[in-house]
Every structure is written in C-alpha cells, then in structure tokens.
Amino acid sequence: MLLSSLRTTISCGCRCAGKSFQHSSQRSPQLRQWFVRRNQSTLTVESAVRSKAAAVAPNAATNRIVGRWLIGCSGLVVGAVVLGGVTRLTESGLSMVDWHLVKEMKPPQSEEEWQAEFSKYQQFPEFKILNHGMTLSEFKFIFFMEWGHRMWGRLVGLAYILPTIYFWRKGYFNRSLKGKVLGLCGFVFFQGLLGWYMVKSGLEDKPESHDVPRVSQYRLTAHLGSALLLYVASLWTGLTLLLPAHKMVETKQLMQFRRFAKGTGGLVFLTALSGAFVAGLDAGLVYNSFPKMADRWIPDDLLAFSPTIKNFFENPTTVQFDHRILGISSLAAITGLYLFSRRMVLPRRAKVAIGLLAAMAYTQVALGISTLLLYVPTPLAATHQSGSVALLTFAIWVLAELRKMPK
C-alpha cells in the first residue's frame, strides 16, 4: 500500500509540474528564447573547443615534418639551378619570347602552333644573328629545354606555397617560423620575376653590339644569386629544425673556428656567384690552359677595359681570372678548416661534415680544371655547376653543426 501511494503521488506531481512548465512557457515566450540562446551558445563554445583541439601546437614532431619539407623544397631549388645551367649551356634560354603564368604551361601541340611559335622566335636577335639556319626540329629541342626550366620553377613555387597554407592552418609554425616561411614564399615569387627580367635582356635589339645575343651577365648573376639564397635559407632552416644543436663548451678556440667556418662558407658562395659571370660572358672559352693563362701567370688583357672596374664584370679574361683565384682561395680555406678541425674536439657529425666538405672541394676544383681544358663540354660543365651547389650544401651543413645552443 505504501509503495502504491508513493508512485501515485510522484506521478501526479510530475504531471502537475509538466503542465505548470507548459503553461508558463506559453505565457512567457522570453523564457523559451532564453533556452534556445543558451543551447546555441553552448554549441558555439563546443565548436570552438573542437577547432582549437584540431590545431596542433609546434613541437618536436611538427618541427621534423616542417624540416623535412623545407629540405625537400631546397632539393627542388637545386633541380632548378641545375636545369637552368643546362639551359644556359645549350643556349636554350631565349627560345620562349613570351611570359605567361598559366598560358605557357601547355606547349604547342599542332604543327601550326609550332610554326607560330617558331615565327615569333625568328623575329628576335638570337635567330637573326646566331641561329638563322635553325630548323623547326632544332627549335623544338631548345624550346622544350626552356619550357622544362620554367615548369620546374612553377613546381618549386607550388611546393613552397601549398604546404605553407596547410601547415599554417594546422598550427605547425611558431611566430618566428611564420616570418621565415612567408619570406621564402615571397622570394620564390621574386625569383620568377627576376628570371623573366633576365630573359628580356637577351631579347633586346642592340645595334651597337657585334657580340652574339645573350642575357645580361648582371641579371644572370642576380638570378642565380637569388636562387642560391633561397636554397641556403631553406636548407639552413630545415637543418636547424631537424638537427639538435650540440652542447659544446664555448672556448676561444671554438669561437675562432666558427668564425673561420663562416668566412669559408661566404667564400664558397662568392665563388659560385663568380661562376655566373663566367657563364654569362662565355669566359670559359678563353685561355683554356691551366695553371697559366697562355703561358703567362697574368695575361696582357687583364685590365684592357676602361674604366678599370668594368674589367671585373665585363672582360671575359678578368672574369675567368677572378674565378680561378676565388676557386683556389676556397680550396685553401677549406683545407685550412679541415686541418684546424683535426686539432679540436668536435661532435662526430661536425667532423663528418667537414671531411665531406674538403673532399667535395678537391673534386670541384678537378671538375673546373677539366671543364676549362676540354673547352667547356656541356655534360662536364653542367656537372661542375652542380658541384658548386654540392659544395655550398656541405658548407651550410658544417655551419649548422657548429651553431650555438639556443638560449
């Protein structure tokens, strides 16, 4: 009896409460709206919490992912540099006389389109002066060389920009890294514009010049230099994210060694830039002897141009002479760095990097001398140009291994 009475009481109470709530809700729409707004705000807060949980704070794992991405991008930049060097050696860089970001991604398909492209090329100085006997099949070869170089450049741009957007949204970048990747993406865009600016210099009519049509050696050096800067910045950032800094006692000897390594890396970079002047002026085709230049240590026409400063950038003899001096100086500096390292206690990875840097330096000098003596054959010259990037790579690796511990 007691349980039956209790159930009846509770049931009646619930029905009365329900009717009371329904009656009060009908009488007070404000109360119902308050419940709706409260549910909506709760859903908004839960959605914000879920979105925050989806973003990952930068940590060791994300740093490894970003580091590998940047090193992969630097590898693509190397491909662009090598392909650009081959394009220059095969004299293919002026075959495409227009620049369109999207339109030129599709090469000519029909015979009519090829004839139209060839006709445009025939209106410019390179065909009129140098290649006036060129056939359509020969034109197709140099066209595809330049087209491949430009398409590779677009691939490089996508490899930087698309992952940057993805990693940014995922929260993989800290504040410092955001600035760095934005700078790298901007530099890729600048590099593309600089490439077209360089090509334009070879398409201009120069009635006062009797030389073969070629791009400005200044713009060529700027184009290569910016590519190398992009490569160095990407590689350095990637290595510092992947390789933890070594705990080394900051002795006076270590500080001197680190400064020596930085100076050596700068010398390697400068030597690579001087190679762009050699390529731009075809300076490798003069004085094809070593170690002397036409049986003289210092050639007669070393300072033939006036004013004197002009010789260092426009005189093929002086440009080749400077490249020789810089190459030998880089070899001497790297040899000294290696010998200096033998007397120091350094981490194993740093020792390996310095040893590979020294080995690459001697290989690069041998390639350079062989290229000169054999009158610049394209395969050997391309290997020598690639060797300069390899040498720079080992120099950056050495500097990454010797960097200070972050405070």
XYZ file of C-alpha atoms in Angstrom:
407
model
C 0.000 0.000 0.000
C 2.755 2.419 0.927
C 4.632 1.904 -2.392
C 1.438 2.274 -4.436
C 0.585 5.546 -2.683
C 4.163 6.830 -3.268
C 4.005 6.046 -7.046
C 0.655 7.784 -7.341
C 1.980 10.883 -5.536
C 5.137 11.107 -7.733
C 3.144 10.603 -10.963
C 0.674 13.321 -10.053
C 3.494 15.647 -9.071
C 5.313 15.161 -12.434
C 2.092 15.761 -14.403
C 1.359 18.904 -12.461
C 4.952 20.156 -12.919
C 4.794 19.451 -16.660
C 1.507 21.287 -17.023
C 2.845 24.150 -14.956
C 6.011 24.422 -17.115
C 3.976 24.181 -20.343
C 1.595 26.839 -19.085
C 4.449 29.144 -18.007
C 6.246 28.613 -21.368
C 3.118 29.555 -23.273
C 2.684 32.634 -21.117
C 6.364 33.632 -21.293
C 7.980 33.331 -24.802
C 11.027 35.129 -23.407
C 11.836 32.088 -21.299
C 11.711 29.782 -24.327
C 14.008 32.132 -26.317
C 16.428 32.169 -23.378
C 16.661 28.358 -23.507
C 17.273 28.469 -27.294
C 20.022 31.106 -26.997
C 21.657 29.171 -24.180
C 21.748 25.977 -26.293
C 23.210 27.898 -29.277
C 25.983 29.458 -27.189
C 26.814 26.053 -25.745
C 27.141 24.621 -29.265
C 29.357 27.577 -30.314
C 31.693 27.064 -27.364
C 31.913 23.329 -28.062
C 32.702 24.041 -31.750
C 35.464 26.480 -30.788
C 36.947 23.959 -28.387
C 36.955 21.289 -31.117
C 38.645 23.638 -33.620
C 41.303 24.556 -31.072
C 41.895 20.887 -30.382
C 42.355 20.282 -34.130
C 45.220 22.817 -34.294
C 48.496 21.314 -33.139
C 50.959 23.399 -31.141
C 54.511 23.363 -32.598
C 56.560 20.572 -31.046
C 59.450 18.248 -31.905
C 57.273 16.097 -34.171
C 55.902 19.042 -36.163
C 59.397 20.528 -36.404
C 60.615 17.307 -38.018
C 57.786 17.441 -40.553
C 58.450 21.099 -41.403
C 62.206 20.493 -41.524
C 61.842 17.632 -43.998
C 59.504 19.732 -46.121
C 61.983 22.615 -46.284
C 64.879 20.322 -47.160
C 62.715 18.764 -49.880
C 61.995 22.266 -51.206
C 65.701 23.070 -51.190
C 66.257 19.923 -53.269
C 63.755 21.222 -55.821
C 65.656 24.519 -55.925
C 68.832 22.567 -56.706
C 66.992 20.937 -59.594
C 66.006 24.366 -60.897
C 69.604 25.606 -60.653
C 70.984 22.556 -62.471
C 68.296 22.698 -65.149
C 68.904 26.414 -65.571
C 72.609 25.778 -66.034
C 71.953 23.160 -68.709
C 69.534 25.560 -70.403
C 72.253 28.185 -70.461
C 74.906 25.763 -71.767
C 72.646 24.570 -74.594
C 71.759 28.195 -75.432
C 68.066 27.456 -74.985
C 67.108 30.280 -72.642
C 65.887 32.699 -75.319
C 63.672 30.235 -77.195
C 60.478 31.345 -75.399
C 59.938 35.020 -76.176
C 56.747 35.443 -74.086
C 55.972 35.004 -70.418
C 52.538 33.922 -69.191
C 51.972 32.386 -65.781
C 49.277 29.898 -66.904
C 49.012 30.087 -70.691
C 52.539 28.846 -71.396
C 52.117 25.766 -69.217
C 50.775 23.968 -72.286
C 53.407 23.717 -75.052
C 52.438 23.892 -78.756
C 50.505 20.809 -79.852
C 49.841 21.041 -83.581
C 52.227 21.776 -86.421
C 50.519 25.155 -86.912
C 51.137 26.112 -83.284
C 54.788 25.124 -83.560
C 55.190 27.180 -86.711
C 53.599 30.176 -84.997
C 55.967 29.836 -82.017
C 58.961 29.443 -84.326
C 57.906 32.527 -86.296
C 57.885 34.591 -83.085
C 61.384 33.354 -82.236
C 62.615 34.307 -85.719
C 61.821 37.960 -85.040
C 64.439 38.254 -82.289
C 68.237 38.796 -82.421
C 69.336 35.273 -81.448
C 67.757 33.763 -84.555
C 68.767 36.606 -86.875
C 72.421 36.666 -85.801
C 73.239 33.245 -84.415
C 70.618 30.665 -85.430
C 69.382 31.880 -88.813
C 69.853 28.368 -90.258
C 67.917 26.614 -87.475
C 65.239 24.076 -88.424
C 61.917 23.550 -86.677
C 63.081 20.296 -85.067
C 66.152 22.063 -83.652
C 63.929 24.825 -82.335
C 61.709 22.273 -80.593
C 64.715 20.988 -78.642
C 65.736 24.394 -77.245
C 62.065 25.295 -76.661
C 61.469 22.217 -74.511
C 64.664 22.906 -72.551
C 63.442 26.380 -71.585
C 59.851 25.177 -71.118
C 61.038 22.459 -68.743
C 63.018 25.004 -66.733
C 60.008 27.293 -66.411
C 57.662 24.458 -65.454
C 60.126 23.304 -62.819
C 60.095 26.833 -61.427
C 56.301 26.665 -61.105
C 56.640 23.303 -59.344
C 59.028 24.917 -56.878
C 56.506 27.675 -56.225
C 53.696 25.212 -55.528
C 55.975 23.131 -53.281
C 56.546 26.185 -51.092
C 53.119 27.853 -51.132
C 50.631 24.974 -50.787
C 52.292 23.252 -47.777
C 52.772 26.668 -46.157
C 48.995 27.207 -46.223
C 48.351 23.706 -44.882
C 50.940 23.841 -42.070
C 49.833 27.347 -41.105
C 46.215 26.225 -40.681
C 47.360 23.178 -38.696
C 49.356 25.371 -36.321
C 52.782 23.878 -37.126
C 54.553 27.265 -37.211
C 55.578 29.351 -34.254
C 55.838 33.120 -34.610
C 59.457 33.077 -35.781
C 58.874 30.313 -38.319
C 55.849 32.117 -39.763
C 58.043 35.053 -40.734
C 60.648 32.756 -42.272
C 58.255 30.761 -44.456
C 56.490 33.920 -45.611
C 59.875 35.307 -46.621
C 60.704 32.108 -48.522
C 57.389 32.153 -50.398
C 57.876 35.799 -51.310
C 61.375 35.052 -52.510
C 60.072 32.315 -54.818
C 57.738 34.826 -56.459
C 60.559 37.366 -56.764
C 62.792 34.715 -58.320
C 60.269 34.061 -61.085
C 60.000 37.759 -61.938
C 63.769 38.085 -61.911
C 64.064 35.171 -64.335
C 61.826 36.879 -66.885
C 63.663 40.178 -66.340
C 66.872 38.317 -67.181
C 65.429 36.738 -70.338
C 64.187 40.130 -71.585
C 67.775 41.407 -71.662
C 68.616 38.803 -74.308
C 65.616 39.657 -76.497
C 66.501 43.312 -76.953
C 67.976 44.617 -80.208
C 71.468 46.045 -79.663
C 72.635 47.579 -82.970
C 75.796 48.937 -81.356
C 76.900 45.452 -80.230
C 78.593 42.947 -82.554
C 78.599 40.188 -79.944
C 76.340 37.148 -80.050
C 72.948 37.736 -78.344
C 72.988 36.698 -74.705
C 71.316 37.682 -71.468
C 72.947 40.319 -69.283
C 75.614 38.758 -67.087
C 74.477 41.066 -64.282
C 70.904 39.798 -64.441
C 72.096 36.204 -64.808
C 74.217 36.564 -61.672
C 71.307 38.153 -59.800
C 69.011 35.309 -60.895
C 71.483 32.635 -59.799
C 72.342 34.504 -56.618
C 68.707 34.775 -55.552
C 68.207 31.062 -56.270
C 71.222 30.215 -54.128
C 69.957 32.480 -51.332
C 66.586 30.721 -51.448
C 68.360 27.373 -51.345
C 70.645 28.336 -48.463
C 67.800 29.809 -46.395
C 65.588 26.738 -46.921
C 68.391 24.282 -46.201
C 69.577 26.168 -43.103
C 66.059 26.413 -41.653
C 65.364 22.749 -42.397
C 68.629 21.560 -40.852
C 68.175 23.621 -37.691
C 64.728 22.077 -37.227
C 65.957 18.523 -37.811
C 69.398 18.558 -36.189
C 69.570 19.447 -32.496
C 72.356 21.872 -31.605
C 75.411 20.296 -29.992
C 76.322 21.113 -26.399
C 79.843 22.446 -26.855
C 81.910 24.438 -24.386
C 82.230 27.994 -25.754
C 86.021 28.241 -25.736
C 88.055 30.892 -27.546
C 89.316 28.239 -29.966
C 85.759 27.171 -30.833
C 84.699 30.771 -31.429
C 87.662 31.291 -33.787
C 86.879 28.058 -35.603
C 83.228 29.069 -36.004
C 84.230 32.454 -37.468
C 86.648 30.710 -39.818
C 83.869 28.368 -40.961
C 81.508 31.294 -41.609
C 84.161 33.090 -43.657
C 84.820 29.918 -45.644
C 81.107 29.486 -46.363
C 80.915 33.083 -47.573
C 83.888 32.496 -49.868
C 82.242 29.405 -51.352
C 79.075 31.411 -52.039
C 81.070 34.225 -53.682
C 82.925 31.725 -55.875
C 79.625 30.264 -57.076
C 78.398 33.778 -57.947
C 81.553 34.487 -59.912
C 80.787 31.370 -61.933
C 77.602 33.093 -63.136
C 79.709 35.871 -64.665
C 81.863 33.226 -66.339
C 78.747 31.595 -67.824
C 77.179 34.893 -68.809
C 80.242 36.017 -70.779
C 81.288 32.566 -72.031
C 84.559 33.294 -70.289
C 85.350 29.601 -70.066
C 86.176 29.646 -73.778
C 89.173 31.980 -73.400
C 92.596 30.888 -72.124
C 91.881 27.159 -71.984
C 95.079 26.285 -70.139
C 95.992 25.742 -66.508
C 97.639 26.891 -64.263
C 98.934 29.632 -66.577
C 96.828 31.650 -68.989
C 98.512 31.487 -72.441
C 101.930 30.842 -70.892
C 101.546 33.811 -68.558
C 100.531 33.957 -64.940
C 98.860 37.320 -65.540
C 97.502 37.816 -69.087
C 98.158 41.028 -71.001
C 94.478 41.937 -71.452
C 93.561 41.537 -67.803
C 92.730 45.248 -67.464
C 92.055 46.124 -71.098
C 88.706 47.862 -70.456
C 88.277 51.393 -69.205
C 87.367 52.300 -66.511
C 89.275 49.611 -64.631
C 86.313 48.454 -62.529
C 84.499 47.446 -65.730
C 87.002 44.624 -66.314
C 85.802 42.687 -63.270
C 82.283 42.330 -64.675
C 82.555 42.643 -68.463
C 86.039 41.490 -69.509
C 85.969 37.686 -70.082
C 89.690 37.412 -69.286
C 89.347 39.177 -65.943
C 86.184 37.284 -65.066
C 87.889 33.931 -65.669
C 90.995 35.065 -63.776
C 88.854 36.107 -60.785
C 87.007 32.798 -60.817
C 90.311 30.925 -60.763
C 91.579 32.969 -57.835
C 88.351 32.556 -55.883
C 88.266 28.808 -56.574
C 91.833 28.302 -55.387
C 91.193 30.522 -52.350
C 88.107 28.469 -51.441
C 90.133 25.262 -51.721
C 92.872 26.706 -49.486
C 90.333 27.921 -46.898
C 88.518 24.574 -46.785
C 91.827 22.720 -46.472
C 92.772 25.010 -43.583
C 89.400 24.437 -41.954
C 89.871 20.685 -42.198
C 93.376 20.836 -40.689
C 92.139 23.164 -37.947
C 89.328 20.716 -37.102
C 91.825 17.868 -36.661
C 93.237 19.648 -33.615
C 89.852 20.165 -31.967
C 87.338 18.056 -30.106
C 84.185 18.294 -32.190
C 80.971 16.234 -32.392
C 81.098 13.312 -34.787
C 78.547 14.789 -37.201
C 80.555 18.006 -37.459
C 83.710 16.016 -38.248
C 81.895 14.088 -40.977
C 80.513 17.299 -42.500
C 83.949 18.948 -42.573
C 85.525 15.857 -44.139
C 82.882 15.762 -46.886
C 83.310 19.492 -47.475
C 87.049 19.015 -48.024
C 86.537 16.043 -50.354
C 83.960 17.964 -52.401
C 86.264 20.981 -52.664
C 89.039 18.957 -54.329
C 86.501 17.252 -56.596
C 85.046 20.610 -57.626
C 88.445 22.077 -58.479
C 89.271 18.996 -60.573
C 85.949 19.374 -62.411
C 86.607 23.055 -63.051
C 90.084 22.479 -64.480
C 88.828 19.621 -66.662
C 85.965 21.777 -67.970
C 88.418 24.533 -68.890
C 90.987 22.293 -70.579
C 88.327 20.473 -72.633
C 86.717 23.706 -73.901
C 83.572 23.521 -71.787
C 81.744 20.347 -72.914
C 78.114 20.567 -71.801
C 77.955 17.415 -69.591
C 81.167 18.292 -67.748
C 80.251 21.967 -67.401
C 76.824 21.040 -66.016
C 78.481 18.697 -63.513
C 80.838 21.475 -62.454
C 77.912 23.857 -61.927
C 76.105 21.213 -59.874
C 79.287 20.687 -57.877
C 79.205 24.310 -56.755
C 75.782 23.719 -55.170
C 77.022 20.496 -53.541
C 79.998 22.369 -52.090
C 77.699 25.074 -50.750
C 75.482 22.367 -49.234
C 78.328 20.877 -47.219
C 79.396 24.362 -46.091
C 75.891 25.057 -44.751
C 75.823 21.658 -43.051
C 79.107 22.458 -41.292
C 77.727 25.786 -40.061
C 74.534 24.089 -38.829
C 76.590 21.604 -36.832
C 78.685 24.382 -35.282
C 75.832 26.724 -34.353
C 75.349 27.842 -30.760
C 72.795 26.306 -28.442
C 69.610 28.432 -28.325
C 69.263 30.388 -25.094
